[in-house]
């Protein structure tokens, strides 16, 4: 069964550094998302992406965040200057129909 | 603020019993409702979705929706130890694009042999 894949599984970075989290959505899906989950807290929506542009974003998704689909398969989330509070599990997700949203395994980001 | 509320549990049931998980939501315009299962340290896995009032059954799982009461539930029949996980209720609020889900904090379910 096709799956969303994410790399790396764990990223450790220093505060103020830039990080790029990578995702390969399911191949025939057209809608892509980033969610995050701070340890012990709810899963939170960050951004949705369709047709090479952001379709919706949350209040969390400020100017420090950006997303890109650099080629036909990858979907990336960039955090320009990481803060301690960015430490979380980041889930990429994709959907064919915007109904069934399939999550990747996540990247655990630790900001020191 | 559009909220989704769940009893965080833990809910403990014996193997073979019915587990009942509940969720309420604040946005009356919400359009679609989802139950995800999340094992510790893993990503959410879609179990069921429901749009219309009433019941929807899939194997051992039944989702129930009551839009008037703004209430959605998940019943797990013949619970197994492998069902032990956190169950996340998610709602697609009204006026947003599909796929933008608002999650509850999850209910921890433990099924003991």
Short mmCIF file of C-alpha atoms in Angstrom, two decimals:
data_model
loop_
_atom_site.label_atom_id
_atom_site.label_comp_id
_atom_site.label_asym_id
_atom_site.label_seq_id
_atom_site.Cartn_x
_atom_site.Cartn_y
_atom_site.Cartn_z
CA UNK A 1 0.00 0.00 0.00
CA UNK A 2 1.43 3.44 -0.91
CA UNK A 3 2.66 5.51 2.01
CA UNK A 4 3.76 9.03 2.76
CA UNK A 5 7.46 9.02 3.59
CA UNK A 6 9.41 11.60 5.57
CA UNK A 7 13.07 12.30 6.14
CA UNK A 8 14.83 12.55 8.45
CA UNK A 9 13.07 10.67 11.20
CA UNK A 10 14.83 12.79 13.83
CA UNK A 11 16.46 16.18 13.38
CA UNK A 12 18.43 17.93 16.09
CA UNK A 13 19.33 21.56 15.56
CA UNK A 14 20.55 24.60 17.43
CA UNK A 15 18.22 27.49 18.11
CA UNK A 16 18.36 30.01 15.29
CA UNK A 17 19.37 27.49 12.66
CA UNK A 18 17.37 26.71 9.55
CA UNK A 19 15.91 23.26 9.04
CA UNK A 20 14.25 21.62 6.08
CA UNK A 21 11.94 18.70 6.62
CA UNK A 22 11.28 16.52 3.62
CA UNK A 23 8.30 14.49 2.56
CA UNK A 24 7.32 12.35 -0.39
CA UNK A 25 3.52 12.29 -0.61
CA UNK A 26 1.60 9.39 -2.11
CA UNK A 27 2.18 9.60 -5.85
CA UNK A 28 -1.32 10.26 -7.18
CA UNK A 29 -2.30 12.66 -4.40
CA UNK A 30 -2.81 16.33 -5.17
CA UNK A 31 -3.31 17.86 -1.74
CA UNK A 32 -0.48 18.14 0.73
CA UNK A 33 -0.34 19.19 4.35
CA UNK A 34 1.94 19.77 7.28
CA UNK A 35 0.78 19.17 10.82
CA UNK A 36 2.72 19.20 14.04
CA UNK A 37 2.32 17.68 17.46
CA UNK A 38 4.16 19.05 20.46
CA UNK A 39 4.83 16.26 22.94
CA UNK A 40 1.70 15.50 24.93
CA UNK A 41 -0.43 17.97 23.00
CA UNK A 42 -2.94 17.95 20.17
CA UNK A 43 -2.12 17.44 16.53
CA UNK A 44 -2.21 20.93 14.97
CA UNK A 45 -2.72 21.96 11.37
CA UNK A 46 0.01 24.13 9.88
CA UNK A 47 -0.59 24.48 6.17
CA UNK A 48 -2.28 22.96 3.15
CA UNK A 49 -0.87 23.08 -0.38
CA UNK A 50 -2.50 22.49 -3.72
CA UNK A 51 -1.57 23.28 -7.29
CA UNK A 52 1.79 24.67 -6.24
CA UNK A 53 0.45 27.17 -3.81
CA UNK A 54 -0.68 27.44 -0.22
CA UNK A 55 -4.43 27.00 0.04
CA UNK A 56 -4.73 27.59 3.76
CA UNK A 57 -2.47 28.17 6.74
CA UNK A 58 -2.87 28.44 10.48
CA UNK A 59 -1.77 31.18 12.86
CA UNK A 60 1.21 29.00 13.75
CA UNK A 61 2.48 29.16 10.17
CA UNK A 62 4.15 32.56 10.38
CA UNK A 63 6.93 34.09 8.29
CA UNK A 64 9.47 31.68 9.77
CA UNK A 65 7.79 28.82 7.93
CA UNK A 66 7.65 28.10 4.23
CA UNK A 67 6.67 25.17 2.07
CA UNK A 68 7.79 24.15 -1.35
CA UNK A 69 7.26 21.43 -3.90
CA UNK A 70 10.65 21.61 -5.61
CA UNK A 71 9.97 18.75 -8.01
CA UNK A 72 7.24 16.29 -8.88
CA UNK A 73 7.69 14.14 -5.83
CA UNK A 74 9.04 16.07 -2.84
CA UNK A 75 7.24 18.44 -0.50
CA UNK A 76 9.29 20.37 2.02
CA UNK A 77 8.76 22.44 5.14
CA UNK A 78 11.42 25.00 5.96
CA UNK A 79 11.78 26.70 9.31
CA UNK A 80 14.10 29.67 8.84
CA UNK A 81 15.25 30.39 12.37
CA UNK A 82 14.24 27.68 14.78
CA UNK A 83 13.05 28.43 18.29
CA UNK A 84 12.89 26.14 21.30
CA UNK A 85 9.11 26.02 20.98
CA UNK A 86 9.40 24.59 17.48
CA UNK A 87 10.42 21.28 19.02
CA UNK A 88 7.70 18.88 17.99
CA UNK A 89 6.82 15.97 15.76
CA UNK A 90 6.10 17.25 12.27
CA UNK A 91 3.76 15.18 10.14
CA UNK A 92 3.45 15.49 6.42
CA UNK A 93 0.15 14.31 4.99
CA UNK A 94 -1.42 13.94 1.61
CA UNK A 95 -4.84 13.38 0.19
CA UNK A 96 -6.29 12.46 -3.17
CA UNK A 97 -9.77 13.73 -2.49
CA UNK A 98 -9.29 16.04 0.53
CA UNK A 99 -11.34 13.53 2.49
CA UNK A 100 -8.98 10.78 3.49
CA UNK A 101 -5.85 12.43 4.80
CA UNK A 102 -2.92 10.04 5.10
CA UNK A 103 -0.13 10.91 7.49
CA UNK A 104 3.53 10.14 7.15
CA UNK A 105 5.56 8.69 10.02
CA UNK A 106 6.75 12.10 11.15
CA UNK A 107 10.01 13.91 11.76
CA UNK A 108 10.87 14.58 15.36
CA UNK A 109 12.48 18.02 15.53
CA UNK A 110 14.50 18.85 18.61
CA UNK A 111 15.72 22.43 18.98
CA UNK A 112 18.49 22.92 21.55
CA UNK B 1 -12.06 29.34 18.67
CA UNK B 2 -13.24 26.11 17.08
CA UNK B 3 -12.75 23.33 19.58
CA UNK B 4 -12.92 19.58 19.59
CA UNK B 5 -13.19 18.02 23.02
CA UNK B 6 -12.55 14.47 24.11
CA UNK B 7 -12.30 12.80 27.46
CA UNK B 8 -8.56 12.13 27.75
CA UNK B 9 -9.15 8.93 29.73
CA UNK B 10 -7.56 6.58 30.17
CA UNK B 11 -10.42 4.31 29.27
CA UNK B 12 -9.79 0.75 30.32
CA UNK B 13 -11.89 -2.13 29.02
CA UNK B 14 -11.48 -5.90 29.18
CA UNK B 15 -10.72 -7.87 26.04
CA UNK B 16 -13.91 -8.66 24.14
CA UNK B 17 -15.87 -5.73 25.55
CA UNK B 18 -17.23 -2.70 23.71
CA UNK B 19 -15.17 0.47 24.00
CA UNK B 20 -17.09 3.72 23.62
CA UNK B 21 -15.22 6.90 22.76
CA UNK B 22 -16.87 10.29 22.65
CA UNK B 23 -16.18 13.66 21.11
CA UNK B 24 -17.94 17.01 21.01
CA UNK B 25 -17.23 19.92 18.70
CA UNK B 26 -18.06 23.58 18.87
CA UNK B 27 -18.42 24.59 15.23
CA UNK B 28 -21.98 23.90 14.18
CA UNK B 29 -20.99 24.31 10.54
CA UNK B 30 -18.56 21.40 10.64
CA UNK B 31 -18.90 19.18 7.64
CA UNK B 32 -16.97 15.98 8.15
CA UNK B 33 -15.75 13.98 11.08
CA UNK B 34 -12.91 11.54 11.47
CA UNK B 35 -11.51 9.05 13.92
CA UNK B 36 -7.79 8.42 13.90
CA UNK B 37 -5.83 5.93 15.93
CA UNK B 38 -2.37 6.89 17.16
CA UNK B 39 0.01 4.42 18.73
CA UNK B 40 2.65 5.89 21.00
CA UNK B 41 5.36 7.62 18.98
CA UNK B 42 3.58 6.96 15.69
CA UNK B 43 1.51 9.00 13.28
CA UNK B 44 -2.29 9.19 13.19
CA UNK B 45 -3.95 6.44 11.19
CA UNK B 46 -7.42 7.00 9.74
CA UNK B 47 -9.99 4.52 11.04
CA UNK B 48 -13.29 6.00 9.97
CA UNK B 49 -14.97 9.09 8.63
CA UNK B 50 -18.60 10.13 8.71
CA UNK B 51 -20.58 13.00 7.21
CA UNK B 52 -24.23 12.27 7.82
CA UNK B 53 -26.23 11.91 10.98
CA UNK B 54 -26.59 8.34 12.14
CA UNK B 55 -24.33 5.34 12.29
CA UNK B 56 -21.62 4.09 9.97
CA UNK B 57 -20.17 0.65 10.49
CA UNK B 58 -16.87 -0.79 9.29
CA UNK B 59 -15.94 -4.15 10.71
CA UNK B 60 -15.62 -3.87 14.49
CA UNK B 61 -15.89 -0.08 14.36
CA UNK B 62 -19.05 2.03 14.36
CA UNK B 63 -19.01 5.80 14.12
CA UNK B 64 -22.05 7.73 15.26
CA UNK B 65 -22.83 11.35 14.43
CA UNK B 66 -25.43 13.65 15.93
CA UNK B 67 -25.08 17.11 14.41
CA UNK B 68 -27.89 18.60 16.50
CA UNK B 69 -26.00 17.68 19.66
CA UNK B 70 -22.60 18.33 18.04
CA UNK B 71 -21.49 14.92 19.12
CA UNK B 72 -19.59 12.13 17.44
CA UNK B 73 -18.65 8.79 18.90
CA UNK B 74 -16.72 5.66 18.06
CA UNK B 75 -17.67 2.21 19.26
CA UNK B 76 -15.15 -0.61 19.09
CA UNK B 77 -16.74 -4.03 19.43
CA UNK B 78 -14.85 -7.13 20.59
CA UNK B 79 -11.96 -4.96 21.78
CA UNK B 80 -8.51 -6.49 21.44
CA UNK B 81 -5.27 -5.63 23.25
CA UNK B 82 -3.96 -4.42 19.88
CA UNK B 83 -6.66 -1.72 19.97
CA UNK B 84 -4.82 -0.10 22.87
CA UNK B 85 -3.86 3.32 21.56
CA UNK B 86 -4.87 6.96 21.64
CA UNK B 87 -7.99 7.68 19.60
CA UNK B 88 -8.15 11.10 18.03
CA UNK B 89 -11.35 12.76 16.97
CA UNK B 90 -10.86 15.21 14.10
CA UNK B 91 -13.30 17.64 12.55
CA UNK B 92 -13.22 19.55 9.31
CA UNK B 93 -14.68 22.90 10.36
CA UNK B 94 -17.13 24.79 8.21
CA UNK B 95 -15.78 27.39 5.86
CA UNK B 96 -12.37 25.77 5.49
CA UNK B 97 -10.79 23.65 2.87
CA UNK B 98 -11.13 19.95 3.28
CA UNK B 99 -8.06 18.40 4.80
CA UNK B 100 -7.68 21.16 7.37
CA UNK B 101 -8.51 19.11 10.41
CA UNK B 102 -9.02 20.25 13.97
CA UNK B 103 -8.07 17.49 16.38
CA UNK B 104 -9.15 16.72 19.89
CA UNK B 105 -6.57 15.88 22.52
CA UNK B 106 -7.31 12.18 22.18
CA UNK B 107 -8.63 9.44 24.43
CA UNK B 108 -6.20 6.82 25.66
CA UNK B 109 -7.73 3.36 25.39
CA UNK B 110 -6.29 0.37 27.18
CA UNK B 111 -7.68 -3.09 26.47
CA UNK B 112 -6.52 -5.56 29.08
CA UNK B 113 -6.50 -9.34 28.52
#
